[in-house]
Each structure stands twice: as C-alpha cells, then as structure tokens.
Amino acid sequence: MALGYTDVGQYRDLAEALHQWRRWADGHPVPAESVAHIVEVLRSTSSIDRVDAITLVTPVAHWAANRRLDVPSPAAQPTTSLGIDLGL
C-alpha cells in the first residue's frame, strides 16, 4: 500500500493470470477457465506496460482461438478523430 497500490484485488488477479500464463507457456495443462482469465486480465490490465501485456496475451489468445475456447474479445480501442464534419 505504501507504493500507492489501491486495488489489491487487481494485482492479485494479475499475479494469478501471470502464474497461469507461465504454466501454459511451460506446456502444463491449464483449464479453459484459466485461459479465459489470462486473456481477460492481460487485455484489461493497466498495471503493466501495454506492450508487455499484448506480447504475453497474443500467443495464448491465438492458441485458445485455434481450439475454439471461449475467450473474451479485445475491448474496442478508441480511435483518434479530428472531429471535423463538413456535412457535405
């Protein structure tokens, strides 16, 4: 808490997702629910660098999709827009 962490549950979820990811990466059997949890947590976390999270989640998400496992879809990313509508 001294480091400014306010949501201990978020860090607990992240730690569990990373642990399960490591088990998956090492070739151990991981239940489908855990795979879905890994994908969901790593896609939504702001606790680690976004590039690192994407690097970790991409292979497991592809692996799950190839096996037709039900995993959360990525959240829509906001797009930049100039906001100019000429109405032509």
PDB file of N, CA and C in Angstrom, residues 13-26 34-45 47-64 71:
ATOM      1  N   ASP A  13      -5.301 -10.584  -9.128  1.00  0.00           N
ATOM      2  CA  ASP A  13      -5.751 -11.169 -10.396  1.00  0.00           C
ATOM      3  C   ASP A  13      -4.617 -11.213 -11.413  1.00  0.00           C
ATOM      4  N   LEU A  14      -3.855 -10.134 -11.481  1.00  0.00           N
ATOM      5  CA  LEU A  14      -2.730 -10.075 -12.416  1.00  0.00           C
ATOM      6  C   LEU A  14      -1.684 -11.129 -12.061  1.00  0.00           C
ATOM      7  N   ALA A  15      -1.364 -11.258 -10.785  1.00  0.00           N
ATOM      8  CA  ALA A  15      -0.378 -12.256 -10.358  1.00  0.00           C
ATOM      9  C   ALA A  15      -0.856 -13.668 -10.702  1.00  0.00           C
ATOM     10  N   GLU A  16      -2.132 -13.953 -10.486  1.00  0.00           N
ATOM     11  CA  GLU A  16      -2.682 -15.267 -10.812  1.00  0.00           C
ATOM     12  C   GLU A  16      -2.667 -15.502 -12.322  1.00  0.00           C
ATOM     13  N   ALA A  17      -3.036 -14.487 -13.102  1.00  0.00           N
ATOM     14  CA  ALA A  17      -3.028 -14.616 -14.563  1.00  0.00           C
ATOM     15  C   ALA A  17      -1.610 -14.870 -15.071  1.00  0.00           C
ATOM     16  N   LEU A  18      -0.638 -14.172 -14.525  1.00  0.00           N
ATOM     17  CA  LEU A  18       0.755 -14.375 -14.943  1.00  0.00           C
ATOM     18  C   LEU A  18       1.260 -15.756 -14.541  1.00  0.00           C
ATOM     19  N   HIS A  19       0.844 -16.221 -13.367  1.00  0.00           N
ATOM     20  CA  HIS A  19       1.221 -17.563 -12.926  1.00  0.00           C
ATOM     21  C   HIS A  19       0.639 -18.614 -13.874  1.00  0.00           C
ATOM     22  N   GLN A  20      -0.648 -18.468 -14.208  1.00  0.00           N
ATOM     23  CA  GLN A  20      -1.291 -19.413 -15.116  1.00  0.00           C
ATOM     24  C   GLN A  20      -0.689 -19.315 -16.525  1.00  0.00           C
ATOM     25  N   TRP A  21      -0.372 -18.083 -16.940  1.00  0.00           N
ATOM     26  CA  TRP A  21       0.280 -17.914 -18.251  1.00  0.00           C
ATOM     27  C   TRP A  21       1.595 -18.681 -18.272  1.00  0.00           C
ATOM     28  N   ARG A  22       2.370 -18.578 -17.227  1.00  0.00           N
ATOM     29  CA  ARG A  22       3.672 -19.259 -17.154  1.00  0.00           C
ATOM     30  C   ARG A  22       3.495 -20.774 -17.223  1.00  0.00           C
ATOM     31  N   ARG A  23       2.473 -21.287 -16.508  1.00  0.00           N
ATOM     32  CA  ARG A  23       2.180 -22.724 -16.571  1.00  0.00           C
ATOM     33  C   ARG A  23       1.828 -23.123 -18.004  1.00  0.00           C
ATOM     34  N   TRP A  24       0.978 -22.310 -18.671  1.00  0.00           N
ATOM     35  CA  TRP A  24       0.595 -22.583 -20.050  1.00  0.00           C
ATOM     36  C   TRP A  24       1.827 -22.557 -20.957  1.00  0.00           C
ATOM     37  N   ALA A  25       2.670 -21.538 -20.797  1.00  0.00           N
ATOM     38  CA  ALA A  25       3.860 -21.388 -21.639  1.00  0.00           C
ATOM     39  C   ALA A  25       4.844 -22.536 -21.434  1.00  0.00           C
ATOM     40  N   ASP A  26       4.866 -23.098 -20.234  1.00  0.00           N
ATOM     41  CA  ASP A  26       5.750 -24.232 -19.940  1.00  0.00           C
ATOM     42  C   ASP A  26       5.164 -25.556 -20.422  1.00  0.00           C
ATOM     43  N   SER A  34      -9.151 -20.907 -16.874  1.00  0.00           N
ATOM     44  CA  SER A  34      -7.915 -20.177 -16.586  1.00  0.00           C
ATOM     45  C   SER A  34      -7.398 -19.465 -17.822  1.00  0.00           C
ATOM     46  N   VAL A  35      -7.530 -20.104 -18.987  1.00  0.00           N
ATOM     47  CA  VAL A  35      -7.100 -19.465 -20.227  1.00  0.00           C
ATOM     48  C   VAL A  35      -7.932 -18.209 -20.467  1.00  0.00           C
ATOM     49  N   ALA A  36      -9.239 -18.305 -20.267  1.00  0.00           N
ATOM     50  CA  ALA A  36     -10.116 -17.138 -20.426  1.00  0.00           C
ATOM     51  C   ALA A  36      -9.733 -16.046 -19.435  1.00  0.00           C
ATOM     52  N   HIS A  37      -9.398 -16.441 -18.210  1.00  0.00           N
ATOM     53  CA  HIS A  37      -8.996 -15.472 -17.182  1.00  0.00           C
ATOM     54  C   HIS A  37      -7.690 -14.779 -17.566  1.00  0.00           C
ATOM     55  N   ILE A  38      -6.732 -15.560 -18.084  1.00  0.00           N
ATOM     56  CA  ILE A  38      -5.457 -14.992 -18.525  1.00  0.00           C
ATOM     57  C   ILE A  38      -5.705 -13.910 -19.575  1.00  0.00           C
ATOM     58  N   VAL A  39      -6.483 -14.264 -20.589  1.00  0.00           N
ATOM     59  CA  VAL A  39      -6.748 -13.333 -21.690  1.00  0.00           C
ATOM     60  C   VAL A  39      -7.479 -12.102 -21.184  1.00  0.00           C
ATOM     61  N   GLU A  40      -8.503 -12.304 -20.372  1.00  0.00           N
ATOM     62  CA  GLU A  40      -9.285 -11.173 -19.865  1.00  0.00           C
ATOM     63  C   GLU A  40      -8.431 -10.218 -19.039  1.00  0.00           C
ATOM     64  N   VAL A  41      -7.667 -10.761 -18.113  1.00  0.00           N
ATOM     65  CA  VAL A  41      -6.861  -9.915 -17.221  1.00  0.00           C
ATOM     66  C   VAL A  41      -5.758  -9.193 -17.987  1.00  0.00           C
ATOM     67  N   LEU A  42      -5.034  -9.917 -18.835  1.00  0.00           N
ATOM     68  CA  LEU A  42      -3.922  -9.275 -19.539  1.00  0.00           C
ATOM     69  C   LEU A  42      -4.397  -8.252 -20.563  1.00  0.00           C
ATOM     70  N   ARG A  43      -5.573  -8.458 -21.139  1.00  0.00           N
ATOM     71  CA  ARG A  43      -6.089  -7.463 -22.082  1.00  0.00           C
ATOM     72  C   ARG A  43      -6.599  -6.215 -21.370  1.00  0.00           C
ATOM     73  N   SER A  44      -7.002  -6.351 -20.122  1.00  0.00           N
ATOM     74  CA  SER A  44      -7.620  -5.211 -19.447  1.00  0.00           C
ATOM     75  C   SER A  44      -6.712  -4.516 -18.441  1.00  0.00           C
ATOM     76  N   THR A  45      -5.555  -5.082 -18.169  1.00  0.00           N
ATOM     77  CA  THR A  45      -4.719  -4.520 -17.110  1.00  0.00           C
ATOM     78  C   THR A  45      -4.052  -3.211 -17.520  1.00  0.00           C
ATOM     79  N   SER A  47      -1.801  -2.319 -15.139  1.00  0.00           N
ATOM     80  CA  SER A  47      -0.769  -2.465 -14.119  1.00  0.00           C
ATOM     81  C   SER A  47       0.612  -2.701 -14.691  1.00  0.00           C
ATOM     82  N   ILE A  48       0.671  -3.216 -15.919  1.00  0.00           N
ATOM     83  CA  ILE A  48       1.955  -3.430 -16.566  1.00  0.00           C
ATOM     84  C   ILE A  48       1.927  -2.715 -17.906  1.00  0.00           C
ATOM     85  N   ASP A  49       3.084  -2.549 -18.482  1.00  0.00           N
ATOM     86  CA  ASP A  49       3.190  -1.865 -19.764  1.00  0.00           C
ATOM     87  C   ASP A  49       2.294  -2.544 -20.786  1.00  0.00           C
ATOM     88  N   ARG A  50       1.564  -1.764 -21.555  1.00  0.00           N
ATOM     89  CA  ARG A  50       0.604  -2.278 -22.537  1.00  0.00           C
ATOM     90  C   ARG A  50       1.275  -3.198 -23.559  1.00  0.00           C
ATOM     91  N   VAL A  51       2.472  -2.850 -24.005  1.00  0.00           N
ATOM     92  CA  VAL A  51       3.190  -3.677 -24.975  1.00  0.00           C
ATOM     93  C   VAL A  51       3.517  -5.030 -24.362  1.00  0.00           C
ATOM     94  N   ASP A  52       3.930  -5.042 -23.099  1.00  0.00           N
ATOM     95  CA  ASP A  52       4.237  -6.305 -22.422  1.00  0.00           C
ATOM     96  C   ASP A  52       2.989  -7.170 -22.311  1.00  0.00           C
ATOM     97  N   ALA A  53       1.866  -6.574 -21.960  1.00  0.00           N
ATOM     98  CA  ALA A  53       0.616  -7.325 -21.822  1.00  0.00           C
ATOM     99  C   ALA A  53       0.201  -7.924 -23.157  1.00  0.00           C
ATOM    100  N   ILE A  54       0.299  -7.134 -24.229  1.00  0.00           N
ATOM    101  CA  ILE A  54      -0.078  -7.629 -25.562  1.00  0.00           C
ATOM    102  C   ILE A  54       0.863  -8.749 -25.997  1.00  0.00           C
ATOM    103  N   THR A  55       2.151  -8.595 -25.698  1.00  0.00           N
ATOM    104  CA  THR A  55       3.132  -9.620 -26.045  1.00  0.00           C
ATOM    105  C   THR A  55       2.812 -10.941 -25.354  1.00  0.00           C
ATOM    106  N   LEU A  56       2.347 -10.885 -24.126  1.00  0.00           N
ATOM    107  CA  LEU A  56       2.011 -12.098 -23.385  1.00  0.00           C
ATOM    108  C   LEU A  56       0.675 -12.691 -23.833  1.00  0.00           C
ATOM    109  N   VAL A  57      -0.316 -11.847 -24.069  1.00  0.00           N
ATOM    110  CA  VAL A  57      -1.664 -12.351 -24.341  1.00  0.00           C
ATOM    111  C   VAL A  57      -1.837 -12.849 -25.769  1.00  0.00           C
ATOM    112  N   THR A  58      -1.112 -12.303 -26.725  1.00  0.00           N
ATOM    113  CA  THR A  58      -1.320 -12.669 -28.127  1.00  0.00           C
ATOM    114  C   THR A  58      -1.162 -14.162 -28.390  1.00  0.00           C
ATOM    115  N   PRO A  59      -0.065 -14.811 -27.973  1.00  0.00           N
ATOM    116  CA  PRO A  59       0.061 -16.238 -28.275  1.00  0.00           C
ATOM    117  C   PRO A  59      -0.992 -17.107 -27.590  1.00  0.00           C
ATOM    118  N   VAL A  60      -1.333 -16.797 -26.351  1.00  0.00           N
ATOM    119  CA  VAL A  60      -2.332 -17.616 -25.660  1.00  0.00           C
ATOM    120  C   VAL A  60      -3.725 -17.377 -26.250  1.00  0.00           C
ATOM    121  N   ALA A  61      -4.011 -16.174 -26.701  1.00  0.00           N
ATOM    122  CA  ALA A  61      -5.306 -15.891 -27.329  1.00  0.00           C
ATOM    123  C   ALA A  61      -5.419 -16.631 -28.661  1.00  0.00           C
ATOM    124  N   HIS A  62      -4.347 -16.654 -29.452  1.00  0.00           N
ATOM    125  CA  HIS A  62      -4.347 -17.410 -30.711  1.00  0.00           C
ATOM    126  C   HIS A  62      -4.497 -18.905 -30.443  1.00  0.00           C
ATOM    127  N   TRP A  63      -3.785 -19.389 -29.451  1.00  0.00           N
ATOM    128  CA  TRP A  63      -3.861 -20.799 -29.071  1.00  0.00           C
ATOM    129  C   TRP A  63      -5.297 -21.165 -28.694  1.00  0.00           C
ATOM    130  N   ALA A  64      -5.932 -20.314 -27.887  1.00  0.00           N
ATOM    131  CA  ALA A  64      -7.315 -20.563 -27.462  1.00  0.00           C
ATOM    132  C   ALA A  64      -8.275 -20.507 -28.648  1.00  0.00           C
ATOM    133  N   VAL A  71     -12.986 -17.224 -25.195  1.00  0.00           N
ATOM    134  CA  VAL A  71     -12.180 -16.219 -24.500  1.00  0.00           C
ATOM    135  C   VAL A  71     -12.750 -14.837 -24.792  1.00  0.00           C
TER     136      VAL A  71
END
